[in-house]
Amino acid sequence: MKFYAKTLNSIPNLLLCLSLIISLFLFQSHANSSQYTTSIGVIIDVTSETGKQQKTAMQIAARSFNNYSNNQIIVLFFRDSGRNPSQAASAAEELITKEKVKVIIGLETWQEAALVADLGAKFQVPIISFSAPPLVPSSLVQLRWPFLIQMSQNLSAQMNFIADMIHAFNSEKVIVIYEDNPYSSDSGMLSLLSDALEKLNLQIENLLVLPPFTSLSDPKGFVLDELLKLLPLKSRVFVVLQASLPMVNHLFREAKKIGLLEKEASWIITEEITNMLDYVDKSVLSSMEGVLGIKTNYSTNSSAYTHLQEKFQAENTEKVEFKPISNVLLAYDSITIVTKALEKMNTNSSSSKILLEKMLSSNFNGLIGDIRFKERQLYYTPMLRVIKVVGNDKKDIELDFWTPKLKFARSLREKTSDGTKEESLNDCVPKKWKIPNDTNPLQVAIPMNPAYDTFVKVSQNQNATGFCIELFQEVREILRYPYSDLPYNFTPFTESFDDILRKVQDETYDAIVGDVTILASRARNVSFTQPYTESSLSLILPAETDDSAWLFMKPFSLVMWIATIGILIYTMITIWFLEHHLNPEFGGPLKTQISTTLWFAFSSLFFAQREKINSNTARVVVGVWLFLVFVLTSSYTANLSSLLTVQKLRSDRDIDWLKQKNLSVGCFNTSSFVKDYLVNVYNFPRHQVVDVEDEDEILDKFKSKNISALFVESPYEKVFMNKNCKDYTATTAAYKFGGMGFVFQKDAPLAKDFSEAILTLAENGKLKALEDRWLTPSNKCSNNSPSSEETESLTFDKFWGLYVICAATSTICLLVALLKKCLHKDNHYEEADQHPQGSVISESDDDNNNNDSQRVIRVGTGLNIENLMSLNKSATFGVRRRNSPKLESISISDERSDLPRSRSAAMP
């Protein structure tokens, strides 16, 4: 009853709540009916990173308007264009016919905009396009597409900006690269760039058109092949007009590999590609260091920008800091254009023409700058920034500003991240390099009088020959394709290398091919290739042998001899202890035992020992000892052979010996740095260093004792010893130079290409073949060639393991023998209590009582059967069988030859 009473009492309360809810719903419906809803269609590439940011920016702009508007609401309908004009047109028709949109925004390519603008004209729907026709006159656009509003960036300004940058580089030609895309406006950009360059008397030297990335089965290989074709070209300024993100990754990665991104080259990318830097692979970003990009300058101090940044950051928490690009700001401002037009319109009016007029008259200060239209085109004076890509988290630094009227504001500079060095656009100017061709061949200087004509030989009416000339021709063969056969002219010179290097520095010559040593002081002013041969300081002396009477002792060091004698004595003692009481060959008087043991040990060194070993433990010791002897004798023989057959420097003849004796030394007059090194580092008196010109003069001065030694670089030492290995010997001094290489102008691209070619020749074996042909000593000197280092004595460090094993084996066997002796001695004392000293006991197996040959005889302490037989010709012994208390007598006489002596054993 209580339940029903409560239910009846709660009915009025439920009715009251229900009436309140219905009232609120009706109030909200009335409020909503007073607001006017406008549908807006958006057609963009929503799968791209830029499209995702544009979508977010538009949604933020729409929510901001809906939150403060009293009678207007906008609803956004997004469709994916896929950067396909037909797909964009299909999406636009669906938005117009089904969603009844009043405005369509987006369309990032002109092909998309043109098709959708046709639908806009047909259905009288305003179209706000993010792209514009580069070459179509504005009057024709207005006539053909009356409902089209072009809200795009000023491409003409960007192309003029790029032309001014190239002009600032003082470059006459440029290489243009773009990815072909039938749905993009790159062809129009190319025309605009050509016009801008023509105004400044500049021209496009080469146009590299890359097919769409999605159409390439091997994009890496294709891009590399295409970039290799650019190497022979003169220009080192590259402009990338259009490329997708995957193509950008491959393009700059491969360009870095082949050296097109070095300091001598400048790369310029458009704003569209600059906006991709946040999404480029980090490895590629590091390769792009130094690339110049374009960015639109805009203010970041407005409240609308701060609001957009905060909202965007809240919706994209994974990003550390959001910095919207110009395309995102244009998308935000496009929504603002529509909302400001709606505010000006009468809510009862739905005329699309009025909406179009209101949008075109909506002049306001947007995020991208001042928004105003002229001839239905966004009309504003852009301020562009030139940025430089850096390989760190900052990604880029700002170098300069540019406007169409004022050009570059050179006073505006930005410090790098460490704040210590200022950079400007002038710091990025590439150096112009001469690319060899038939009319302008490479000017190569070659030495007329080298130290050895083995390297370069110049004869009248004959082509130059030698190791360096053949190496140059091999490198030229490798670079024939990228450098169009690499035409050249050889010019002999008679000056010193330092003088001719200065002529390369002042661009009189392009390169030097010869035996030029790489030095730090030279590398500051010119560029060297990869060394084609090593270069160290070698000392040449007349050959003298070390004819010491004690030469036979040198194969082993003193410690080695002591260790060998010690292990020999220790092994001898061990064998004597294990054998002298068992083996009659080691028996007899003490003097005889010692002499026998010594003879055994000595003869074992030659594996000529004749004494038999009876004990198993002694056999183990002898086996290990013989293995050690085998290793030692083999090593001794090999080292002694080397000492006897190899001619070498006497150990006392070195640099200190030359200085102590005040002996004169020679060096080539062309190697001034060698002479300076001898004076400044080795402290030779300057008058003690004699200049020599060629090999004949060297031999004359050696014979006349004018010089006692010769200091040359190791390649010259090889050539000298090739001819004079019988009478002279050489050793390498401690100092090493950088090697020998070809010379080019500072930072010349050819130096890097030559270096890679030399490495290729080294890897495929052709460089070694050239060295063997020109520099390596001949066969007649190969067997008697001087050793670069004296043959060393063998040391204990190399054999101590064998010595330890041998000593340990002898010690273990010795301890085992001692342990057995102690145990047998204890057993003897127990038997001595039962049998008198000297008694003889024999046992035999119970099941073989009648077989005397199987009996085992045990002799009392101090006696054995042989000793007993030595006392008498025959004897009778008491024998007790095992487990029998009776003694039986047996007789042994001389005639019993069936008792082998080896079976007798002394009691321990």
Coordinates of N, CA and C in Angstrom, one line a residue, residues 43 85-97 104 112-127 144-145 147:
I43 N 37.2 21.1 -50.8 CA 37.8 20.1 -51.6 C 39.4 20.3 -51.5
P85 N 41.9 16.1 -61.0 CA 40.8 17.0 -61.4 C 39.5 16.4 -61.5
S86 N 39.4 15.2 -62.1 CA 38.1 14.6 -62.3 C 37.5 14.2 -60.9
Q87 N 38.3 13.8 -60.0 CA 37.8 13.4 -58.6 C 37.3 14.7 -57.9
A88 N 38.0 15.8 -58.1 CA 37.6 17.1 -57.5 C 36.3 17.5 -58.1
A89 N 36.2 17.4 -59.4 CA 34.9 17.8 -60.1 C 33.7 17.0 -59.6
S90 N 33.9 15.7 -59.5 CA 32.9 14.8 -59.0 C 32.5 15.2 -57.6
A91 N 33.4 15.5 -56.8 CA 33.1 15.9 -55.4 C 32.4 17.2 -55.3
A92 N 32.8 18.1 -56.2 CA 32.1 19.4 -56.2 C 30.6 19.3 -56.7
E93 N 30.4 18.5 -57.7 CA 29.0 18.3 -58.1 C 28.1 17.6 -57.0
E94 N 28.7 16.7 -56.3 CA 28.0 16.1 -55.2 C 27.7 17.1 -54.1
L95 N 28.6 18.0 -53.8 CA 28.4 19.0 -52.7 C 27.3 20.0 -53.1
I96 N 27.3 20.3 -54.4 CA 26.3 21.3 -54.9 C 24.9 20.7 -54.9
T97 N 24.8 19.5 -55.5 CA 23.5 18.9 -55.7 C 22.9 18.3 -54.5
I104 N 32.3 26.8 -52.4 CA 33.3 25.7 -52.4 C 34.7 26.3 -52.3
E112 N 42.3 21.3 -61.2 CA 41.1 21.1 -60.4 C 40.2 22.3 -60.4
A113 N 40.9 23.5 -60.2 CA 40.1 24.7 -60.1 C 39.3 25.0 -61.4
A114 N 39.9 24.7 -62.6 CA 39.2 25.0 -63.8 C 38.0 24.2 -64.0
L115 N 38.0 22.9 -63.7 CA 36.9 22.0 -63.8 C 35.8 22.4 -62.8
V116 N 36.2 22.6 -61.6 CA 35.2 23.0 -60.5 C 34.6 24.4 -60.8
A117 N 35.4 25.3 -61.4 CA 34.9 26.6 -61.7 C 33.9 26.5 -62.8
D118 N 34.0 25.6 -63.7 CA 32.9 25.3 -64.7 C 31.6 25.0 -64.1
L119 N 31.7 24.1 -63.0 CA 30.5 23.7 -62.3 C 29.9 24.9 -61.5
G120 N 30.9 25.7 -61.0 CA 30.4 26.9 -60.3 C 29.7 27.9 -61.1
A121 N 30.1 28.0 -62.4 CA 29.4 28.9 -63.3 C 28.1 28.4 -63.7
K122 N 28.0 27.0 -63.8 CA 26.8 26.4 -64.2 C 25.8 26.5 -63.1
F123 N 26.1 26.2 -61.8 CA 25.2 26.3 -60.8 C 25.2 27.6 -60.0
Q124 N 26.0 28.5 -60.5 CA 26.1 29.8 -59.8 C 26.5 29.7 -58.3
V125 N 27.6 29.0 -58.1 CA 28.1 28.8 -56.8 C 29.6 29.4 -56.7
P126 N 29.8 30.3 -55.8 CA 31.2 30.9 -55.8 C 32.2 29.8 -55.4
I127 N 33.3 29.9 -56.1 CA 34.5 29.0 -55.9 C 35.7 29.8 -55.5
R144 N 35.5 33.7 -68.6 CA 35.2 32.3 -68.6 C 34.6 31.7 -67.4
W145 N 35.1 32.2 -66.2 CA 34.6 31.7 -64.9 C 34.2 32.8 -64.0
F147 N 32.3 33.0 -61.5 CA 32.1 32.8 -60.0 C 33.4 32.3 -59.3

